[in-house]
Amino acid sequence: MERCLVTGATGYIGGRLVPELLAAGYPVRCLARTPGKLRDHPWAGRVETARGDVTDERSLTKALEGVGVAYYLVHALGTGKDFEDTDRRAARTFAGCARKAGVRRIVYLGGPVPRGVDRRKLSPHLRSRDEVGRILLESGVPTAVLRAAVIMGSGSASFEMLRYLTERLPVMVTPSWVRTRIQPIAVRDVLHYLVGCAGLPDTVNRGFDIGGPDVLTYRQMMQRYARVAGLPRRLIVPVPVLTPGLSSRWVGLVTPVPAAIARPLAESLRHEAVTEEHDIARYVPDPPGGPAGFDRSVELALRRVREAQVATRWSSASVPGAPGEPLPTDPDWAGGSLYTDRRARVVDASPEALWEVVEGIGGEHGWYSFPLAWALRGWLDRLMGGVGLRRGRRDAERLRVGEALDFWRVEEIERGRLLRLRAEMRLPGLAWLELAVARDAAGRTVYRQRAVFHPHGLSGHAYWWSVAPFHALVFGGMARNIAAAARDRAGRKASPSVDDIPANG
């Protein structure tokens, strides 16, 4: 079968599409700026990876060699005021490279264009998605553009927004867009159509609307979610005064979805998103039993969440505007000041028991020190438009390189030995947290912890010194409590055998 290239494989849809293509028998190559982020996925050993970017013609040309079907699943949502220009440039580069490489088909997942609405009045998000689709359709390569509205599935941004708004607010004063009619679709059905498009005839070059069987207002979606989840009926009062900016801040404070992502989602809900045709079924048969209804989609998503079987989340992709630089490895750090806080403790437990605690950090387990301080820092970050603590974690026990962990991003895992996290909170600089497991010369289990901060400007230096007095409480308490948790996990009785040792010991 033809080789498929999947761009955006580190994202929510791309990360789920890859195993579906493999199950259908397609050889898969993934394009990623940081291929290492894919290495912990269960399917990583069955795919090729190519380092590159959709705006870089050289890397794209190489990645597209020998490819028959290319999936375009990237967009520059929320990366700044010029994100539409970035999307346009990336789409044109991809289209040109695909044509030169002899790609037989492009498949793109876009958004719906409301009937009768001037494209100039669309939200920037929808307008850009529509423009990208038109660029690909005009590329000279047969293209299928799938237009989906709200995608319902465990871990999707739309599902998380709906879930947390409904669960946390029994009484809501809401924006007027809760009255907008929407045709949601289950993520499994989106994947079904995406895979099916790989086999479309070469004569097909067009867009297709895809949606589930239910057309609902957002208000009805919240009430039906409450019913499926076993919650009391919600009191919802729409008001006309909440602007997109205010409503996105409101969504950002109540849900794990930060304002940078909530705003385009909310703006898109201003216009009706209902399918006008279902022509895709002429080429790709509907899933057995037909597309899943809204209630069934929620049931499936909630089951995945409760059973901790969420394959990918909206936060699988990096948050727009978050720092992406890896931890500097130059011991002299030529880039300027580098502040560090080091802690180390001997732990009365096996390295395996200690590692279980380290890899399980965050989410429901918390950060093992001064919960109020972590909660306040999370709320402050949300108020500043950051991600806050509520992203939690995808899985309660296992982490993957590249995924979100509260307001951190997993930058590196050496299983059983090292976990490195990069901060994605709003800071006047770059920050990392390393948690390491080792044995000392005497064979004792040792826990080592290092916080690293690279300040940006005077405000960065001022920030470090303003929080330095609390490091003993926060970071010292973390090291102490992680050691104690490992000892308890190992089933040992509490004893005074956990001793401080020098940081360089």
PDB file of N, CA, C and O in Angstrom, residues 104-107 133-145 147 200-208 283:
ATOM      1  N   ARG A 104       0.220  11.650  -4.648  1.00  0.00           N
ATOM      2  CA  ARG A 104      -1.036  11.365  -5.347  1.00  0.00           C
ATOM      3  C   ARG A 104      -2.223  12.076  -4.710  1.00  0.00           C
ATOM      4  O   ARG A 104      -3.158  12.488  -5.403  1.00  0.00           O
ATOM      5  N   ARG A 105      -2.207  12.244  -3.382  1.00  0.00           N
ATOM      6  CA  ARG A 105      -3.362  12.852  -2.708  1.00  0.00           C
ATOM      7  C   ARG A 105      -2.934  13.580  -1.438  1.00  0.00           C
ATOM      8  O   ARG A 105      -2.041  13.120  -0.711  1.00  0.00           O
ATOM      9  N   ILE A 106      -3.601  14.713  -1.193  1.00  0.00           N
ATOM     10  CA  ILE A 106      -3.489  15.444   0.065  1.00  0.00           C
ATOM     11  C   ILE A 106      -4.823  15.317   0.798  1.00  0.00           C
ATOM     12  O   ILE A 106      -5.888  15.401   0.192  1.00  0.00           O
ATOM     13  N   VAL A 107      -4.759  15.104   2.103  1.00  0.00           N
ATOM     14  CA  VAL A 107      -5.972  15.069   2.944  1.00  0.00           C
ATOM     15  C   VAL A 107      -5.798  16.104   4.047  1.00  0.00           C
ATOM     16  O   VAL A 107      -4.774  16.116   4.755  1.00  0.00           O
ATOM     17  N   GLY A 133      -7.539  25.300   3.175  1.00  0.00           N
ATOM     18  CA  GLY A 133      -8.206  24.292   2.357  1.00  0.00           C
ATOM     19  C   GLY A 133      -8.236  24.675   0.893  1.00  0.00           C
ATOM     20  O   GLY A 133      -7.987  23.833   0.016  1.00  0.00           O
ATOM     21  N   ARG A 134      -8.513  25.950   0.605  1.00  0.00           N
ATOM     22  CA  ARG A 134      -8.574  26.389  -0.789  1.00  0.00           C
ATOM     23  C   ARG A 134      -7.192  26.356  -1.443  1.00  0.00           C
ATOM     24  O   ARG A 134      -7.062  26.007  -2.624  1.00  0.00           O
ATOM     25  N   ILE A 135      -6.143  26.695  -0.683  1.00  0.00           N
ATOM     26  CA  ILE A 135      -4.778  26.635  -1.228  1.00  0.00           C
ATOM     27  C   ILE A 135      -4.425  25.200  -1.614  1.00  0.00           C
ATOM     28  O   ILE A 135      -3.872  24.941  -2.684  1.00  0.00           O
ATOM     29  N   LEU A 136      -4.785  24.255  -0.773  1.00  0.00           N
ATOM     30  CA  LEU A 136      -4.465  22.854  -1.056  1.00  0.00           C
ATOM     31  C   LEU A 136      -5.294  22.327  -2.227  1.00  0.00           C
ATOM     32  O   LEU A 136      -4.794  21.556  -3.059  1.00  0.00           O
ATOM     33  N   LEU A 137      -6.555  22.748  -2.311  1.00  0.00           N
ATOM     34  CA  LEU A 137      -7.402  22.311  -3.418  1.00  0.00           C
ATOM     35  C   LEU A 137      -6.892  22.841  -4.756  1.00  0.00           C
ATOM     36  O   LEU A 137      -7.106  22.228  -5.809  1.00  0.00           O
ATOM     37  N   GLU A 138      -6.216  23.985  -4.736  1.00  0.00           N
ATOM     38  CA  GLU A 138      -5.687  24.585  -5.960  1.00  0.00           C
ATOM     39  C   GLU A 138      -4.226  24.199  -6.226  1.00  0.00           C
ATOM     40  O   GLU A 138      -3.579  24.761  -7.098  1.00  0.00           O
ATOM     41  N   SER A 139      -3.722  23.216  -5.484  1.00  0.00           N
ATOM     42  CA  SER A 139      -2.302  22.866  -5.553  1.00  0.00           C
ATOM     43  C   SER A 139      -1.910  22.083  -6.799  1.00  0.00           C
ATOM     44  O   SER A 139      -0.727  21.985  -7.122  1.00  0.00           O
ATOM     45  N   GLY A 140      -2.889  21.508  -7.471  1.00  0.00           N
ATOM     46  CA  GLY A 140      -2.572  20.616  -8.582  1.00  0.00           C
ATOM     47  C   GLY A 140      -2.479  19.167  -8.136  1.00  0.00           C
ATOM     48  O   GLY A 140      -2.350  18.265  -8.955  1.00  0.00           O
ATOM     49  N   VAL A 141      -2.529  18.930  -6.821  1.00  0.00           N
ATOM     50  CA  VAL A 141      -2.565  17.577  -6.257  1.00  0.00           C
ATOM     51  C   VAL A 141      -4.002  17.314  -5.807  1.00  0.00           C
ATOM     52  O   VAL A 141      -4.575  18.128  -5.075  1.00  0.00           O
ATOM     53  N   PRO A 142      -4.630  16.202  -6.226  1.00  0.00           N
ATOM     54  CA  PRO A 142      -5.988  15.904  -5.770  1.00  0.00           C
ATOM     55  C   PRO A 142      -6.069  15.972  -4.245  1.00  0.00           C
ATOM     56  O   PRO A 142      -5.271  15.340  -3.541  1.00  0.00           O
ATOM     57  N   THR A 143      -7.007  16.754  -3.744  1.00  0.00           N
ATOM     58  CA  THR A 143      -7.088  17.033  -2.307  1.00  0.00           C
ATOM     59  C   THR A 143      -8.495  16.778  -1.784  1.00  0.00           C
ATOM     60  O   THR A 143      -9.484  17.078  -2.459  1.00  0.00           O
ATOM     61  N   ALA A 144      -8.567  16.206  -0.603  1.00  0.00           N
ATOM     62  CA  ALA A 144      -9.838  16.054   0.111  1.00  0.00           C
ATOM     63  C   ALA A 144      -9.771  16.929   1.354  1.00  0.00           C
ATOM     64  O   ALA A 144      -8.874  16.770   2.187  1.00  0.00           O
ATOM     65  N   VAL A 145     -10.697  17.866   1.468  1.00  0.00           N
ATOM     66  CA  VAL A 145     -10.786  18.737   2.631  1.00  0.00           C
ATOM     67  C   VAL A 145     -12.001  18.308   3.453  1.00  0.00           C
ATOM     68  O   VAL A 145     -13.140  18.410   2.978  1.00  0.00           O
ATOM     69  N   ARG A 147     -14.424  18.948   6.484  1.00  0.00           N
ATOM     70  CA  ARG A 147     -14.832  20.096   7.306  1.00  0.00           C
ATOM     71  C   ARG A 147     -15.646  19.594   8.496  1.00  0.00           C
ATOM     72  O   ARG A 147     -16.781  19.145   8.339  1.00  0.00           O
ATOM     73  N   LEU A 200      -9.398   7.533  -1.925  1.00  0.00           N
ATOM     74  CA  LEU A 200     -10.273   8.236  -2.862  1.00  0.00           C
ATOM     75  C   LEU A 200      -9.702   8.187  -4.284  1.00  0.00           C
ATOM     76  O   LEU A 200      -8.487   8.229  -4.473  1.00  0.00           O
ATOM     77  N   PRO A 201     -10.561   8.142  -5.282  1.00  0.00           N
ATOM     78  CA  PRO A 201     -10.081   8.183  -6.679  1.00  0.00           C
ATOM     79  C   PRO A 201      -9.345   9.494  -6.960  1.00  0.00           C
ATOM     80  O   PRO A 201      -9.627  10.528  -6.348  1.00  0.00           O
ATOM     81  N   ASP A 202      -8.424   9.448  -7.901  1.00  0.00           N
ATOM     82  CA  ASP A 202      -7.639  10.638  -8.234  1.00  0.00           C
ATOM     83  C   ASP A 202      -8.487  11.768  -8.800  1.00  0.00           C
ATOM     84  O   ASP A 202      -8.056  12.920  -8.823  1.00  0.00           O
ATOM     85  N   THR A 203      -9.688  11.453  -9.236  1.00  0.00           N
ATOM     86  CA  THR A 203     -10.561  12.476  -9.823  1.00  0.00           C
ATOM     87  C   THR A 203     -11.250  13.334  -8.763  1.00  0.00           C
ATOM     88  O   THR A 203     -11.856  14.357  -9.102  1.00  0.00           O
ATOM     89  N   VAL A 204     -11.156  12.944  -7.514  1.00  0.00           N
ATOM     90  CA  VAL A 204     -11.849  13.674  -6.437  1.00  0.00           C
ATOM     91  C   VAL A 204     -10.956  14.782  -5.912  1.00  0.00           C
ATOM     92  O   VAL A 204      -9.871  14.526  -5.383  1.00  0.00           O
ATOM     93  N   ASN A 205     -11.400  15.998  -6.068  1.00  0.00           N
ATOM     94  CA  ASN A 205     -10.656  17.163  -5.561  1.00  0.00           C
ATOM     95  C   ASN A 205     -11.690  18.159  -5.034  1.00  0.00           C
ATOM     96  O   ASN A 205     -12.154  19.042  -5.750  1.00  0.00           O
ATOM     97  N   ARG A 206     -12.060  18.018  -3.780  1.00  0.00           N
ATOM     98  CA  ARG A 206     -13.157  18.822  -3.240  1.00  0.00           C
ATOM     99  C   ARG A 206     -13.210  18.753  -1.720  1.00  0.00           C
ATOM    100  O   ARG A 206     -12.476  17.995  -1.086  1.00  0.00           O
ATOM    101  N   GLY A 207     -14.094  19.559  -1.158  1.00  0.00           N
ATOM    102  CA  GLY A 207     -14.338  19.525   0.274  1.00  0.00           C
ATOM    103  C   GLY A 207     -15.554  18.681   0.597  1.00  0.00           C
ATOM    104  O   GLY A 207     -16.462  18.511  -0.242  1.00  0.00           O
ATOM    105  N   PHE A 208     -15.572  18.135   1.832  1.00  0.00           N
ATOM    106  CA  PHE A 208     -16.699  17.333   2.316  1.00  0.00           C
ATOM    107  C   PHE A 208     -17.059  17.789   3.723  1.00  0.00           C
ATOM    108  O   PHE A 208     -16.176  17.943   4.579  1.00  0.00           O
ATOM    109  N   TYR A 283     -18.092   7.861  -1.257  1.00  0.00           N
ATOM    110  CA  TYR A 283     -16.724   7.362  -1.479  1.00  0.00           C
ATOM    111  C   TYR A 283     -16.186   6.566  -0.281  1.00  0.00           C
ATOM    112  O   TYR A 283     -15.444   5.603  -0.455  1.00  0.00           O
TER     113      TYR A 283
END
